Short mmCIF file of C-alpha atoms in Angstrom, two decimals:
data_model
loop_
_atom_site.label_atom_id
_atom_site.label_comp_id
_atom_site.label_asym_id
_atom_site.label_seq_id
_atom_site.Cartn_x
_atom_site.Cartn_y
_atom_site.Cartn_z
CA MET A 1 -19.91 -3.61 8.49
CA TYR A 2 -16.49 -4.79 7.31
CA LYS A 3 -13.07 -3.59 8.45
CA ILE A 4 -10.38 -3.53 5.76
CA GLU A 5 -6.66 -2.88 6.28
CA THR A 6 -5.14 -0.81 3.46
CA HIS A 7 -1.46 -0.65 4.44
CA LEU A 8 0.65 -3.50 5.83
CA HIS A 9 4.04 -5.13 5.34
CA THR A 10 5.33 -8.68 5.70
CA ASN A 11 8.76 -9.84 6.83
CA HIS A 12 8.89 -12.12 3.79
CA VAL A 13 9.45 -9.19 1.41
CA SER A 14 9.81 -5.86 3.26
CA LYS A 15 13.16 -5.50 5.04
CA CYS A 16 11.50 -3.38 7.74
CA GLY A 17 8.68 -5.89 8.32
CA HIS A 18 8.71 -7.89 11.56
CA LEU A 19 5.63 -10.08 11.09
CA SER A 20 5.14 -13.34 9.23
CA ALA A 21 2.01 -14.11 7.26
CA ALA A 22 0.71 -16.33 10.06
CA GLU A 23 1.26 -13.62 12.68
CA ILE A 24 -0.44 -11.00 10.51
CA VAL A 25 -3.51 -13.11 9.84
CA LYS A 26 -3.93 -14.17 13.46
CA GLY A 27 -3.63 -10.59 14.65
CA TYR A 28 -6.12 -9.19 12.17
CA ALA A 29 -8.55 -12.06 12.70
CA ASP A 30 -8.48 -11.34 16.44
CA ALA A 31 -9.04 -7.64 15.65
CA GLY A 32 -12.16 -8.42 13.61
CA TYR A 33 -10.94 -7.48 10.13
CA SER A 34 -12.61 -8.94 7.04
CA ALA A 35 -10.00 -8.05 4.40
CA LEU A 36 -6.36 -7.01 4.06
CA ILE A 37 -4.38 -5.29 1.33
CA VAL A 38 -0.74 -6.37 1.43
CA THR A 39 1.44 -3.41 0.45
CA ASP A 40 5.01 -4.64 0.74
CA HIS A 41 7.64 -2.08 -0.17
CA TYR A 42 8.52 -1.92 -3.85
CA ASN A 43 11.83 -0.04 -3.86
CA ARG A 44 15.54 -0.62 -4.32
CA THR A 45 16.02 -1.63 -0.68
CA THR A 46 13.44 -4.39 -1.08
CA PHE A 47 15.00 -5.89 -4.17
CA ASP A 48 18.44 -5.74 -2.58
CA PHE A 49 16.99 -7.51 0.49
CA LEU A 50 15.52 -10.18 -1.79
CA GLY A 51 18.82 -10.55 -3.65
CA ILE A 52 17.33 -9.47 -6.97
CA ASP A 53 18.92 -7.13 -9.50
CA PRO A 54 15.98 -4.93 -10.61
CA ALA A 55 17.60 -4.46 -14.03
CA ALA A 56 18.33 -8.14 -14.68
CA PRO A 57 16.23 -10.15 -17.13
CA GLY A 58 13.71 -12.60 -15.77
CA ASP A 59 10.76 -12.66 -13.41
CA LYS A 60 11.13 -10.12 -10.59
CA LEU A 61 7.44 -9.88 -9.70
CA THR A 62 6.93 -13.42 -8.36
CA PRO A 63 9.41 -13.01 -5.47
CA PHE A 64 8.03 -9.55 -4.72
CA LEU A 65 4.56 -11.07 -4.28
CA ASP A 66 5.71 -13.83 -1.94
CA GLY A 67 4.40 -12.02 1.15
CA TYR A 68 1.03 -11.41 -0.44
CA ARG A 69 0.70 -15.07 -1.44
CA ARG A 70 1.64 -16.29 2.04
CA VAL A 71 -0.85 -13.96 3.71
CA ARG A 72 -3.57 -15.01 1.29
CA GLU A 73 -2.94 -18.69 1.98
CA GLU A 74 -3.11 -18.17 5.74
CA ALA A 75 -6.16 -15.93 5.47
CA GLU A 76 -8.12 -18.51 3.49
CA LYS A 77 -8.09 -20.70 6.61
CA VAL A 78 -10.02 -18.10 8.63
CA GLY A 79 -12.17 -16.50 5.93
CA ILE A 80 -10.33 -13.20 5.56
CA ARG A 81 -10.01 -11.83 2.03
CA VAL A 82 -6.59 -10.65 0.87
CA PHE A 83 -5.77 -8.30 -2.00
CA ARG A 84 -2.41 -7.35 -3.43
CA GLY A 85 -1.01 -3.86 -3.42
CA ALA A 86 2.41 -2.24 -3.23
CA GLU A 87 4.12 0.73 -1.63
CA LEU A 88 6.26 2.33 -4.31
CA ARG A 89 9.28 4.59 -3.99
CA PHE A 90 10.99 6.16 -6.99
CA ASP A 91 14.59 7.30 -7.33
CA GLU A 92 13.60 10.96 -7.44
CA CYS A 93 12.84 11.31 -3.69
CA ASP A 94 11.81 9.51 -0.50
CA ASN A 95 8.05 9.75 -1.07
CA ASP A 96 6.02 6.53 -0.81
CA TYR A 97 2.89 5.72 -2.80
CA LEU A 98 0.33 3.02 -2.11
CA PHE A 99 -0.63 1.43 -5.41
CA TYR A 100 -3.83 -0.59 -5.80
CA GLY A 101 -5.55 -2.41 -8.66
CA TRP A 102 -2.49 -2.98 -10.80
CA LEU A 103 -1.84 -5.45 -13.58
CA ASP A 104 1.33 -7.55 -13.61
CA ASP A 105 2.98 -5.77 -16.51
CA VAL A 106 2.86 -2.37 -14.74
CA LEU A 107 5.38 -3.49 -12.10
CA ALA A 108 7.15 -6.20 -14.10
CA GLU A 109 10.35 -4.16 -14.66
CA PRO A 110 11.43 -2.49 -11.40
CA GLU A 111 14.41 -0.66 -12.84
CA GLU A 112 12.17 1.16 -15.31
CA VAL A 113 9.63 1.97 -12.61
CA PHE A 114 12.22 3.37 -10.17
CA ARG A 115 13.64 5.70 -12.83
CA MET A 116 10.21 6.81 -14.02
CA GLY A 117 9.20 9.04 -11.12
CA ILE A 118 5.65 9.80 -10.08
CA ALA A 119 4.78 11.95 -13.10
CA GLY A 120 5.65 9.30 -15.68
CA PHE A 121 4.36 6.45 -13.58
CA ALA A 122 0.99 8.11 -12.98
CA LEU A 123 0.31 8.21 -16.72
CA MET A 124 1.09 4.52 -17.17
CA ALA A 125 -0.66 3.41 -13.98
CA ARG A 126 -3.90 5.23 -14.73
CA ALA A 127 -3.99 3.91 -18.28
CA ALA A 128 -3.92 0.44 -16.74
CA GLY A 129 -6.64 1.24 -14.20
CA GLY A 130 -4.39 1.55 -11.14
CA LEU A 131 -5.04 3.78 -8.15
CA ILE A 132 -2.29 5.90 -6.53
CA ILE A 133 -2.57 7.03 -2.90
CA GLN A 134 0.35 8.94 -1.41
CA ALA A 135 1.29 7.45 1.96
CA HIS A 136 2.15 9.77 4.89
CA PRO A 137 2.99 12.78 2.65
CA TYR A 138 4.11 15.00 5.55
CA ARG A 139 6.34 12.49 7.36
CA ARG A 140 9.96 13.59 7.74
CA SER A 141 11.83 13.40 4.39
CA CYS A 142 8.52 13.23 2.46
CA THR A 143 6.71 16.00 0.58
CA PRO A 144 3.19 16.02 -0.90
CA ALA A 145 3.30 15.19 -4.60
CA ILE A 146 1.67 17.43 -7.17
CA ALA A 147 -2.02 16.66 -6.72
CA ARG A 148 -2.72 15.88 -10.37
CA TYR A 149 -0.49 12.81 -10.14
CA LEU A 150 -2.48 11.40 -7.21
CA ASP A 151 -5.87 9.78 -6.77
CA GLY A 152 -5.77 10.13 -3.02
CA VAL A 153 -3.86 10.73 0.19
CA GLU A 154 -3.42 8.59 3.28
CA VAL A 155 -4.75 11.12 5.78
CA ARG A 156 -4.56 8.74 8.76
CA ASN A 157 -1.28 6.88 8.90
CA MET A 158 -1.46 5.22 12.29
CA ASN A 159 2.08 3.89 12.66
CA PRO A 160 2.92 4.72 16.29
CA ARG A 161 6.66 5.20 15.71
CA HIS A 162 6.32 8.09 13.27
CA ASP A 163 4.72 11.51 13.37
CA SER A 164 3.02 11.58 9.98
CA HIS A 165 1.34 14.96 10.58
CA ASN A 166 -2.03 13.55 9.61
CA ASP A 167 -3.71 16.92 10.09
CA GLN A 168 -1.64 18.37 7.25
CA ALA A 169 -2.38 15.38 5.04
CA GLU A 170 -6.08 15.84 5.72
CA ALA A 171 -5.88 19.50 4.73
CA TYR A 172 -4.03 18.65 1.51
CA ALA A 173 -6.60 16.05 0.50
CA GLU A 174 -9.45 18.46 1.19
CA GLU A 175 -7.82 21.30 -0.73
CA TYR A 176 -7.49 19.21 -3.90
CA GLY A 177 -10.54 16.97 -3.54
CA LEU A 178 -8.50 13.78 -3.26
CA ILE A 179 -9.64 10.42 -1.90
CA ARG A 180 -8.90 10.09 1.85
CA THR A 181 -7.69 6.79 3.29
CA SER A 182 -6.53 5.38 6.62
CA GLY A 183 -4.01 2.60 7.22
CA SER A 184 -2.18 0.98 10.12
CA ASP A 185 1.14 0.97 8.22
CA CYS A 186 1.62 -2.33 10.01
CA HIS A 187 5.17 -3.59 10.57
CA ARG A 188 4.98 -4.98 14.11
CA THR A 189 2.51 -6.64 16.45
CA GLU A 190 1.60 -3.39 18.18
CA ASP A 191 0.56 -1.87 14.82
CA ILE A 192 -2.13 -4.43 14.01
CA GLY A 193 -5.62 -2.97 13.69
CA LEU A 194 -4.75 0.69 14.28
CA GLY A 195 -6.22 1.90 10.98
CA GLY A 196 -8.06 1.01 7.81
CA ILE A 197 -11.48 1.62 6.35
CA VAL A 198 -14.98 0.45 7.29
CA THR A 199 -17.58 -0.35 4.66
CA ASN A 200 -20.90 -2.15 4.30
CA TYR A 201 -19.62 -3.90 1.16
CA LEU A 202 -16.90 -6.57 1.11
CA PRO A 203 -15.09 -6.65 -2.26
CA SER A 204 -14.64 -9.99 -3.95
CA ASP A 205 -11.44 -9.26 -5.89
CA VAL A 206 -8.74 -6.64 -6.33
CA LEU A 207 -10.67 -4.76 -9.02
CA SER A 208 -13.79 -4.42 -6.88
CA MET A 209 -11.53 -3.38 -3.99
CA THR A 210 -10.12 -0.61 -6.16
CA ARG A 211 -13.60 0.46 -7.23
CA LEU A 212 -14.62 0.67 -3.60
CA ILE A 213 -11.75 3.03 -2.79
CA ARG A 214 -12.53 5.14 -5.85
CA SER A 215 -16.17 5.37 -4.76
CA ARG A 216 -15.24 6.89 -1.37
CA ARG A 217 -18.12 4.94 0.14
CA PHE A 218 -16.35 4.06 3.35
CA GLU A 219 -15.47 5.47 6.72
CA LEU A 220 -11.96 5.86 8.15
CA LEU A 221 -10.72 3.96 11.18
#
């Protein structure tokens, strides 16, 4: 069986992250994980933290993926697989969405994405094969999105500093037949290994990782 983390942040990209790539990999290796999905925040706060104007011309995606690349490089040393993801927030509200299986061009222009909102983004993301999971939909200041714009719901957000009302998220996912996921929402050392999924299949790349989540053939940590 393989343990896979679905929700974590690095201090290289996410302003709220406290852990470096090396610290993340050591912690998850010690916790017996086989794979990690790096989901640094993709929002206006992040690009301000990185000193990037999201509306300016040029490459904005490379600096956003710096945390993912650093974690992947560290993880290669210990045999842990690393996949890229993102945690999106649009201008319309404070909801956060875990986004998996995306192609570069989908997130290449942050200003356009932020203004798009979940309804417009869902159309574009699905056309490109992406998977949208709403993170902690019942946490304070968040609301569950209209179910047709979602592929799934994070029903076990295990961040110990927030009450994510996981029971309500579970009920929402069940009501609308959405994929159910679990994640540590890792920002600090004490968050490492609190959540994720367990499967008997270890994906080889980001597309097979996305197919695994779509298949629902996993258990929740």
